[in-house]
N, CA, C and O atoms as a Maestro MAE file, in Angstrom:
{
 s_m_m2io_version
 :::
 2.0.0
}

f_m_ct {
 s_m_title
 :::
 protein
 m_atom[224] {
  # First column is atom index #
  i_m_mmod_type
  r_m_x_coord
  r_m_y_coord
  r_m_z_coord
  i_m_residue_number
  s_m_chain_name
  s_m_pdb_residue_name
  s_m_pdb_atom_name
  i_m_atomic_number
  :::
  1 25 13.851 -5.143 37.865 1 A "MET " " N  " 7
  2 3 14.687 -5.701 36.702 1 A "MET " " CA " 6
  3 2 14.916 -4.621 35.971 1 A "MET " " C  " 6
  4 15 13.993 -3.911 35.571 1 A "MET " " O  " 8
  5 25 16.280 -4.362 35.697 2 A "ASN " " N  " 7
  6 3 16.839 -3.319 34.716 2 A "ASN " " CA " 6
  7 2 16.543 -3.461 33.358 2 A "ASN " " C  " 6
  8 15 17.449 -3.917 32.659 2 A "ASN " " O  " 8
  9 25 15.195 -3.096 32.680 3 A "TYR " " N  " 7
  10 3 14.977 -3.408 31.122 3 A "TYR " " CA " 6
  11 2 15.922 -2.542 30.094 3 A "TYR " " C  " 6
  12 15 15.917 -2.766 28.884 3 A "TYR " " O  " 8
  13 25 16.701 -1.569 30.683 4 A "GLY " " N  " 7
  14 3 17.748 -0.791 29.810 4 A "GLY " " CA " 6
  15 2 18.799 -1.410 29.819 4 A "GLY " " C  " 6
  16 15 19.491 -1.378 28.802 4 A "GLY " " O  " 8
  17 25 19.199 -2.101 30.880 5 A "LYS " " N  " 7
  18 3 20.517 -3.365 30.253 5 A "LYS " " CA " 6
  19 2 20.437 -4.201 29.349 5 A "LYS " " C  " 6
  20 15 21.296 -4.482 28.513 5 A "LYS " " O  " 8
  21 25 19.160 -4.733 29.511 6 A "LEU " " N  " 7
  22 3 18.552 -5.904 28.374 6 A "LEU " " CA " 6
  23 2 17.955 -5.344 27.665 6 A "LEU " " C  " 6
  24 15 17.320 -6.164 27.001 6 A "LEU " " O  " 8
  25 25 17.690 -4.127 27.289 7 A "GLN " " N  " 7
  26 3 17.687 -3.798 25.860 7 A "GLN " " CA " 6
  27 2 18.616 -3.731 25.162 7 A "GLN " " C  " 6
  28 15 18.660 -4.299 24.071 7 A "GLN " " O  " 8
  29 25 19.821 -2.824 25.780 8 A "LEU " " N  " 7
  30 3 20.886 -2.709 25.001 8 A "LEU " " CA " 6
  31 2 21.425 -3.691 24.760 8 A "LEU " " C  " 6
  32 15 22.026 -3.711 23.685 8 A "LEU " " O  " 8
  33 25 21.449 -4.459 25.294 9 A "SER " " N  " 7
  34 3 21.981 -5.981 25.223 9 A "SER " " CA " 6
  35 2 21.784 -6.835 23.817 9 A "SER " " C  " 6
  36 15 22.575 -7.413 23.071 9 A "SER " " O  " 8
  37 25 19.766 -6.558 23.811 10 A "PHE " " N  " 7
  38 3 19.224 -7.357 22.670 10 A "PHE " " CA " 6
  39 2 19.834 -6.112 21.338 10 A "PHE " " C  " 6
  40 15 20.213 -6.785 20.380 10 A "PHE " " O  " 8
  41 25 19.952 -5.112 21.149 11 A "ILE " " N  " 7
  42 3 20.385 -3.901 20.459 11 A "ILE " " CA " 6
  43 2 21.613 -4.580 19.808 11 A "ILE " " C  " 6
  44 15 21.611 -4.815 18.600 11 A "ILE " " O  " 8
  45 25 22.772 -4.930 20.681 12 A "LEU " " N  " 7
  46 3 23.973 -5.264 20.275 12 A "LEU " " CA " 6
  47 2 23.704 -6.359 19.714 12 A "LEU " " C  " 6
  48 15 23.876 -6.277 18.498 12 A "LEU " " O  " 8
  49 25 23.270 -7.597 20.141 13 A "LEU " " N  " 7
  50 3 23.180 -8.398 19.492 13 A "LEU " " CA " 6
  51 2 22.352 -8.982 18.038 13 A "LEU " " C  " 6
  52 15 22.488 -9.970 17.316 13 A "LEU " " O  " 8
  53 25 21.444 -7.800 18.059 14 A "LEU " " N  " 7
  54 3 21.197 -7.627 16.628 14 A "LEU " " CA " 6
  55 2 21.630 -7.025 15.815 14 A "LEU " " C  " 6
  56 15 21.200 -7.068 14.662 14 A "LEU " " O  " 8
  57 25 23.072 -5.948 16.381 15 A "ILE " " N  " 7
  58 3 23.719 -5.695 15.146 15 A "ILE " " CA " 6
  59 2 24.198 -6.730 14.959 15 A "ILE " " C  " 6
  60 15 23.661 -7.195 13.954 15 A "ILE " " O  " 8
  61 25 25.246 -7.694 15.520 16 A "MET " " N  " 7
  62 3 25.942 -8.288 15.484 16 A "MET " " CA " 6
  63 2 25.646 -9.592 14.671 16 A "MET " " C  " 6
  64 15 26.572 -10.271 14.227 16 A "MET " " O  " 8
  65 25 24.047 -9.995 14.446 17 A "THR " " N  " 7
  66 3 23.574 -10.899 14.076 17 A "THR " " CA " 6
  67 2 23.344 -10.301 12.610 17 A "THR " " C  " 6
  68 15 23.445 -10.965 11.578 17 A "THR " " O  " 8
  69 25 23.003 -8.873 12.683 18 A "ILE " " N  " 7
  70 3 23.110 -8.344 11.277 18 A "ILE " " CA " 6
  71 2 24.448 -8.516 10.410 18 A "ILE " " C  " 6
  72 15 24.304 -8.918 9.255 18 A "ILE " " O  " 8
  73 25 25.937 -8.198 10.955 19 A "LEU " " N  " 7
  74 3 26.931 -8.094 10.541 19 A "LEU " " CA " 6
  75 2 27.280 -9.460 10.037 19 A "LEU " " C  " 6
  76 15 27.854 -9.661 8.966 19 A "LEU " " O  " 8
  77 25 26.770 -10.691 11.158 20 A "GLN " " N  " 7
  78 3 26.942 -11.884 10.706 20 A "GLN " " CA " 6
  79 2 26.111 -12.593 9.654 20 A "GLN " " C  " 6
  80 15 26.191 -13.706 9.134 20 A "GLN " " O  " 8
  81 25 25.334 -11.627 9.528 21 A "PHE " " N  " 7
  82 3 24.081 -12.024 8.040 21 A "PHE " " CA " 6
  83 2 25.147 -11.586 6.830 21 A "PHE " " C  " 6
  84 15 25.526 -12.272 5.881 21 A "PHE " " O  " 8
  85 25 25.460 -10.375 7.139 22 A "LEU " " N  " 7
  86 3 26.154 -9.612 5.898 22 A "LEU " " CA " 6
  87 2 27.373 -11.196 5.307 22 A "LEU " " C  " 6
  88 15 27.360 -11.752 4.209 22 A "LEU " " O  " 8
  89 25 28.169 -11.471 6.382 23 A "VAL " " N  " 7
  90 3 29.284 -12.001 6.237 23 A "VAL " " CA " 6
  91 2 29.010 -13.379 5.277 23 A "VAL " " C  " 6
  92 15 29.634 -13.763 4.288 23 A "VAL " " O  " 8
  93 25 27.671 -14.047 6.052 24 A "ALA " " N  " 7
  94 3 27.378 -14.988 5.365 24 A "ALA " " CA " 6
  95 2 26.914 -15.167 3.662 24 A "ALA " " C  " 6
  96 15 26.986 -16.123 2.891 24 A "ALA " " O  " 8
  97 25 26.373 -13.648 3.499 25 A "VAL " " N  " 7
  98 3 25.870 -13.585 2.278 25 A "VAL " " CA " 6
  99 2 27.166 -12.985 0.913 25 A "VAL " " C  " 6
  100 15 27.285 -13.271 -0.279 25 A "VAL " " O  " 8
  101 25 27.803 -12.233 1.673 26 A "LEU " " N  " 7
  102 3 28.585 -11.380 0.751 26 A "LEU " " CA " 6
  103 2 29.681 -12.273 1.013 26 A "LEU " " C  " 6
  104 15 30.201 -12.407 -0.094 26 A "LEU " " O  " 8
  105 25 30.276 -12.901 1.770 27 A "VAL " " N  " 7
  106 3 31.737 -13.121 1.902 27 A "VAL " " CA " 6
  107 2 31.680 -14.772 1.670 27 A "VAL " " C  " 6
  108 15 32.530 -15.363 1.006 27 A "VAL " " O  " 8
  109 25 30.823 -15.269 2.161 28 A "LEU " " N  " 7
  110 3 30.813 -17.012 2.536 28 A "LEU " " CA " 6
  111 2 29.981 -17.396 1.425 28 A "LEU " " C  " 6
  112 15 30.384 -18.284 0.674 28 A "LEU " " O  " 8
  113 25 28.945 -16.877 1.241 29 A "HIS " " N  " 7
  114 3 27.957 -17.631 0.328 29 A "HIS " " CA " 6
  115 2 27.435 -18.962 1.102 29 A "HIS " " C  " 6
  116 15 27.482 -20.062 0.551 29 A "HIS " " O  " 8
  117 25 26.969 -18.794 2.329 30 A "HIS " " N  " 7
  118 3 26.809 -20.245 2.835 30 A "HIS " " CA " 6
  119 2 25.458 -20.301 3.174 30 A "HIS " " C  " 6
  120 15 25.227 -19.649 4.193 30 A "HIS " " O  " 8
  121 25 24.375 -20.905 2.634 31 A "MET " " N  " 7
  122 3 22.844 -20.841 3.180 31 A "MET " " CA " 6
  123 2 22.495 -21.112 4.746 31 A "MET " " C  " 6
  124 15 21.494 -20.523 5.154 31 A "MET " " O  " 8
  125 25 23.067 -21.780 5.502 32 A "LEU " " N  " 7
  126 3 22.819 -22.252 6.420 32 A "LEU " " CA " 6
  127 2 22.793 -21.195 7.463 32 A "LEU " " C  " 6
  128 15 21.872 -20.756 8.153 32 A "LEU " " O  " 8
  129 25 24.172 -20.882 7.382 33 A "ILE " " N  " 7
  130 3 24.301 -19.372 8.274 33 A "ILE " " CA " 6
  131 2 23.427 -18.550 7.851 33 A "ILE " " C  " 6
  132 15 22.600 -18.217 8.699 33 A "ILE " " O  " 8
  133 25 23.297 -18.011 6.617 34 A "THR " " N  " 7
  134 3 22.329 -17.291 6.420 34 A "THR " " CA " 6
  135 2 20.885 -17.166 7.323 34 A "THR " " C  " 6
  136 15 20.411 -16.225 7.960 34 A "THR " " O  " 8
  137 25 20.348 -18.751 7.043 35 A "ILE " " N  " 7
  138 3 19.099 -18.915 7.473 35 A "ILE " " CA " 6
  139 2 19.272 -19.100 9.039 35 A "ILE " " C  " 6
  140 15 18.243 -18.906 9.685 35 A "ILE " " O  " 8
  141 25 20.182 -19.376 9.610 36 A "LEU " " N  " 7
  142 3 20.479 -18.964 11.122 36 A "LEU " " CA " 6
  143 2 20.341 -17.593 11.613 36 A "LEU " " C  " 6
  144 15 19.987 -17.182 12.718 36 A "LEU " " O  " 8
  145 25 20.767 -16.854 10.347 37 A "SER " " N  " 7
  146 3 21.406 -15.407 10.734 37 A "SER " " CA " 6
  147 2 19.750 -14.774 10.926 37 A "SER " " C  " 6
  148 15 19.366 -14.287 11.989 37 A "SER " " O  " 8
  149 25 18.792 -14.901 9.556 38 A "ILE " " N  " 7
  150 3 17.627 -14.463 9.738 38 A "ILE " " CA " 6
  151 2 16.574 -15.088 11.076 38 A "ILE " " C  " 6
  152 15 15.792 -14.382 11.713 38 A "ILE " " O  " 8
  153 25 16.724 -16.084 11.216 39 A "ILE " " N  " 7
  154 3 16.140 -16.579 12.432 39 A "ILE " " CA " 6
  155 2 16.518 -15.644 13.858 39 A "ILE " " C  " 6
  156 15 15.699 -15.213 14.669 39 A "ILE " " O  " 8
  157 25 17.922 -15.489 13.887 40 A "ALA " " N  " 7
  158 3 18.565 -14.880 15.237 40 A "ALA " " CA " 6
  159 2 17.937 -13.744 15.087 40 A "ALA " " C  " 6
  160 15 16.964 -13.433 15.774 40 A "ALA " " O  " 8
  161 25 18.390 -13.082 14.257 41 A "ALA " " N  " 7
  162 3 17.589 -11.809 13.943 41 A "ALA " " CA " 6
  163 2 15.949 -11.570 14.114 41 A "ALA " " C  " 6
  164 15 15.497 -10.528 14.588 41 A "ALA " " O  " 8
  165 25 15.302 -12.436 13.761 42 A "ILE " " N  " 7
  166 3 13.643 -12.406 14.166 42 A "ILE " " CA " 6
  167 2 13.258 -12.597 15.693 42 A "ILE " " C  " 6
  168 15 12.145 -12.402 16.181 42 A "ILE " " O  " 8
  169 25 14.704 -13.130 16.516 43 A "LEU " " N  " 7
  170 3 14.033 -13.461 17.553 43 A "LEU " " CA " 6
  171 2 14.600 -12.593 18.682 43 A "LEU " " C  " 6
  172 15 14.359 -12.711 19.883 43 A "LEU " " O  " 8
  173 25 15.673 -11.390 17.869 44 A "CYS " " N  " 7
  174 3 16.112 -10.546 18.676 44 A "CYS " " CA " 6
  175 2 15.164 -9.134 18.657 44 A "CYS " " C  " 6
  176 15 15.144 -8.244 19.507 44 A "CYS " " O  " 8
  177 25 14.321 -9.244 17.291 45 A "ILE " " N  " 7
  178 3 13.086 -8.598 17.349 45 A "ILE " " CA " 6
  179 2 12.251 -8.682 18.167 45 A "ILE " " C  " 6
  180 15 11.859 -7.759 18.881 45 A "ILE " " O  " 8
  181 25 11.865 -9.814 18.169 46 A "ILE " " N  " 7
  182 3 10.763 -9.933 19.054 46 A "ILE " " CA " 6
  183 2 11.038 -10.042 20.750 46 A "ILE " " C  " 6
  184 15 10.126 -10.155 21.568 46 A "ILE " " O  " 8
  185 25 12.238 -9.994 21.030 47 A "GLY " " N  " 7
  186 3 12.942 -9.340 22.177 47 A "GLY " " CA " 6
  187 2 12.816 -8.291 22.742 47 A "GLY " " C  " 6
  188 15 12.598 -8.106 23.939 47 A "GLY " " O  " 8
  189 25 13.013 -7.149 21.488 48 A "LEU " " N  " 7
  190 3 13.244 -6.104 21.940 48 A "LEU " " CA " 6
  191 2 11.324 -5.495 22.089 48 A "LEU " " C  " 6
  192 15 10.802 -4.830 22.983 48 A "LEU " " O  " 8
  193 25 10.853 -5.947 21.097 49 A "ILE " " N  " 7
  194 3 9.315 -5.768 21.128 49 A "ILE " " CA " 6
  195 2 8.649 -5.915 22.692 49 A "ILE " " C  " 6
  196 15 7.985 -5.051 23.264 49 A "ILE " " O  " 8
  197 25 9.069 -7.434 23.286 50 A "PHE " " N  " 7
  198 3 8.682 -7.806 24.460 50 A "PHE " " CA " 6
  199 2 9.156 -6.718 25.699 50 A "PHE " " C  " 6
  200 15 8.553 -6.334 26.702 50 A "PHE " " O  " 8
  201 25 10.471 -6.413 25.178 51 A "ILE " " N  " 7
  202 3 11.116 -5.152 26.831 51 A "ILE " " CA " 6
  203 2 10.551 -4.227 26.283 51 A "ILE " " C  " 6
  204 15 9.749 -3.857 27.140 51 A "ILE " " O  " 8
  205 25 10.384 -3.374 25.117 52 A "GLN " " N  " 7
  206 3 9.315 -2.366 24.967 52 A "GLN " " CA " 6
  207 2 8.246 -2.432 25.841 52 A "GLN " " C  " 6
  208 15 8.066 -1.601 26.731 52 A "GLN " " O  " 8
  209 25 7.385 -3.568 25.588 53 A "HIS " " N  " 7
  210 3 5.927 -3.974 26.158 53 A "HIS " " CA " 6
  211 2 6.294 -3.582 27.523 53 A "HIS " " C  " 6
  212 15 5.905 -2.545 28.061 53 A "HIS " " O  " 8
  213 25 7.355 -4.798 28.262 54 A "LYS " " N  " 7
  214 3 7.373 -4.316 29.611 54 A "LYS " " CA " 6
  215 2 7.695 -3.107 30.318 54 A "LYS " " C  " 6
  216 15 7.592 -2.958 31.535 54 A "LYS " " O  " 8
  217 25 8.179 -2.058 29.300 55 A "MET " " N  " 7
  218 3 8.915 -0.730 29.643 55 A "MET " " CA " 6
  219 2 7.740 -0.075 29.849 55 A "MET " " C  " 6
  220 15 7.964 0.605 30.850 55 A "MET " " O  " 8
  221 25 6.746 0.104 29.538 56 A "HIS " " N  " 7
  222 3 5.575 0.592 29.338 56 A "HIS " " CA " 6
  223 2 4.411 0.292 30.077 56 A "HIS " " C  " 6
  224 15 3.341 0.827 29.787 56 A "HIS " " O  " 8
  :::
 }
 m_bond[223] {
  # First column is bond index #
  i_m_from
  i_m_to
  i_m_order
  :::
  1 1 2 1
  2 2 3 1
  3 3 4 2
  4 3 5 1
  5 5 6 1
  6 6 7 1
  7 7 8 2
  8 7 9 1
  9 9 10 1
  10 10 11 1
  11 11 12 2
  12 11 13 1
  13 13 14 1
  14 14 15 1
  15 15 16 2
  16 15 17 1
  17 17 18 1
  18 18 19 1
  19 19 20 2
  20 19 21 1
  21 21 22 1
  22 22 23 1
  23 23 24 2
  24 23 25 1
  25 25 26 1
  26 26 27 1
  27 27 28 2
  28 27 29 1
  29 29 30 1
  30 30 31 1
  31 31 32 2
  32 31 33 1
  33 33 34 1
  34 34 35 1
  35 35 36 2
  36 35 37 1
  37 37 38 1
  38 38 39 1
  39 39 40 2
  40 39 41 1
  41 41 42 1
  42 42 43 1
  43 43 44 2
  44 43 45 1
  45 45 46 1
  46 46 47 1
  47 47 48 2
  48 47 49 1
  49 49 50 1
  50 50 51 1
  51 51 52 2
  52 51 53 1
  53 53 54 1
  54 54 55 1
  55 55 56 2
  56 55 57 1
  57 57 58 1
  58 58 59 1
  59 59 60 2
  60 59 61 1
  61 61 62 1
  62 62 63 1
  63 63 64 2
  64 63 65 1
  65 65 66 1
  66 66 67 1
  67 67 68 2
  68 67 69 1
  69 69 70 1
  70 70 71 1
  71 71 72 2
  72 71 73 1
  73 73 74 1
  74 74 75 1
  75 75 76 2
  76 75 77 1
  77 77 78 1
  78 78 79 1
  79 79 80 2
  80 79 81 1
  81 81 82 1
  82 82 83 1
  83 83 84 2
  84 83 85 1
  85 85 86 1
  86 86 87 1
  87 87 88 2
  88 87 89 1
  89 89 90 1
  90 90 91 1
  91 91 92 2
  92 91 93 1
  93 93 94 1
  94 94 95 1
  95 95 96 2
  96 95 97 1
  97 97 98 1
  98 98 99 1
  99 99 100 2
  100 99 101 1
  101 101 102 1
  102 102 103 1
  103 103 104 2
  104 103 105 1
  105 105 106 1
  106 106 107 1
  107 107 108 2
  108 107 109 1
  109 109 110 1
  110 110 111 1
  111 111 112 2
  112 111 113 1
  113 113 114 1
  114 114 115 1
  115 115 116 2
  116 115 117 1
  117 117 118 1
  118 118 119 1
  119 119 120 2
  120 119 121 1
  121 121 122 1
  122 122 123 1
  123 123 124 2
  124 123 125 1
  125 125 126 1
  126 126 127 1
  127 127 128 2
  128 127 129 1
  129 129 130 1
  130 130 131 1
  131 131 132 2
  132 131 133 1
  133 133 134 1
  134 134 135 1
  135 135 136 2
  136 135 137 1
  137 137 138 1
  138 138 139 1
  139 139 140 2
  140 139 141 1
  141 141 142 1
  142 142 143 1
  143 143 144 2
  144 143 145 1
  145 145 146 1
  146 146 147 1
  147 147 148 2
  148 147 149 1
  149 149 150 1
  150 150 151 1
  151 151 152 2
  152 151 153 1
  153 153 154 1
  154 154 155 1
  155 155 156 2
  156 155 157 1
  157 157 158 1
  158 158 159 1
  159 159 160 2
  160 159 161 1
  161 161 162 1
  162 162 163 1
  163 163 164 2
  164 163 165 1
  165 165 166 1
  166 166 167 1
  167 167 168 2
  168 167 169 1
  169 169 170 1
  170 170 171 1
  171 171 172 2
  172 171 173 1
  173 173 174 1
  174 174 175 1
  175 175 176 2
  176 175 177 1
  177 177 178 1
  178 178 179 1
  179 179 180 2
  180 179 181 1
  181 181 182 1
  182 182 183 1
  183 183 184 2
  184 183 185 1
  185 185 186 1
  186 186 187 1
  187 187 188 2
  188 187 189 1
  189 189 190 1
  190 190 191 1
  191 191 192 2
  192 191 193 1
  193 193 194 1
  194 194 195 1
  195 195 196 2
  196 195 197 1
  197 197 198 1
  198 198 199 1
  199 199 200 2
  200 199 201 1
  201 201 202 1
  202 202 203 1
  203 203 204 2
  204 203 205 1
  205 205 206 1
  206 206 207 1
  207 207 208 2
  208 207 209 1
  209 209 210 1
  210 210 211 1
  211 211 212 2
  212 211 213 1
  213 213 214 1
  214 214 215 1
  215 215 216 2
  216 215 217 1
  217 217 218 1
  218 218 219 1
  219 219 220 2
  220 219 221 1
  221 221 222 1
  222 222 223 1
  223 223 224 2
  :::
 }
}
């Protein structure tokens, strides 16, 4: 399995999640989207840690 491509996908997903979080907080002021963005970011970080563990 190509973990490099999977790692890049998780990094891009994390960047998009952070952007979504910033829009939810600064523009929309919407609490549910903010909470879901935080949960998604945590899952992305867990995925990146798992991939790093598998690569070594």
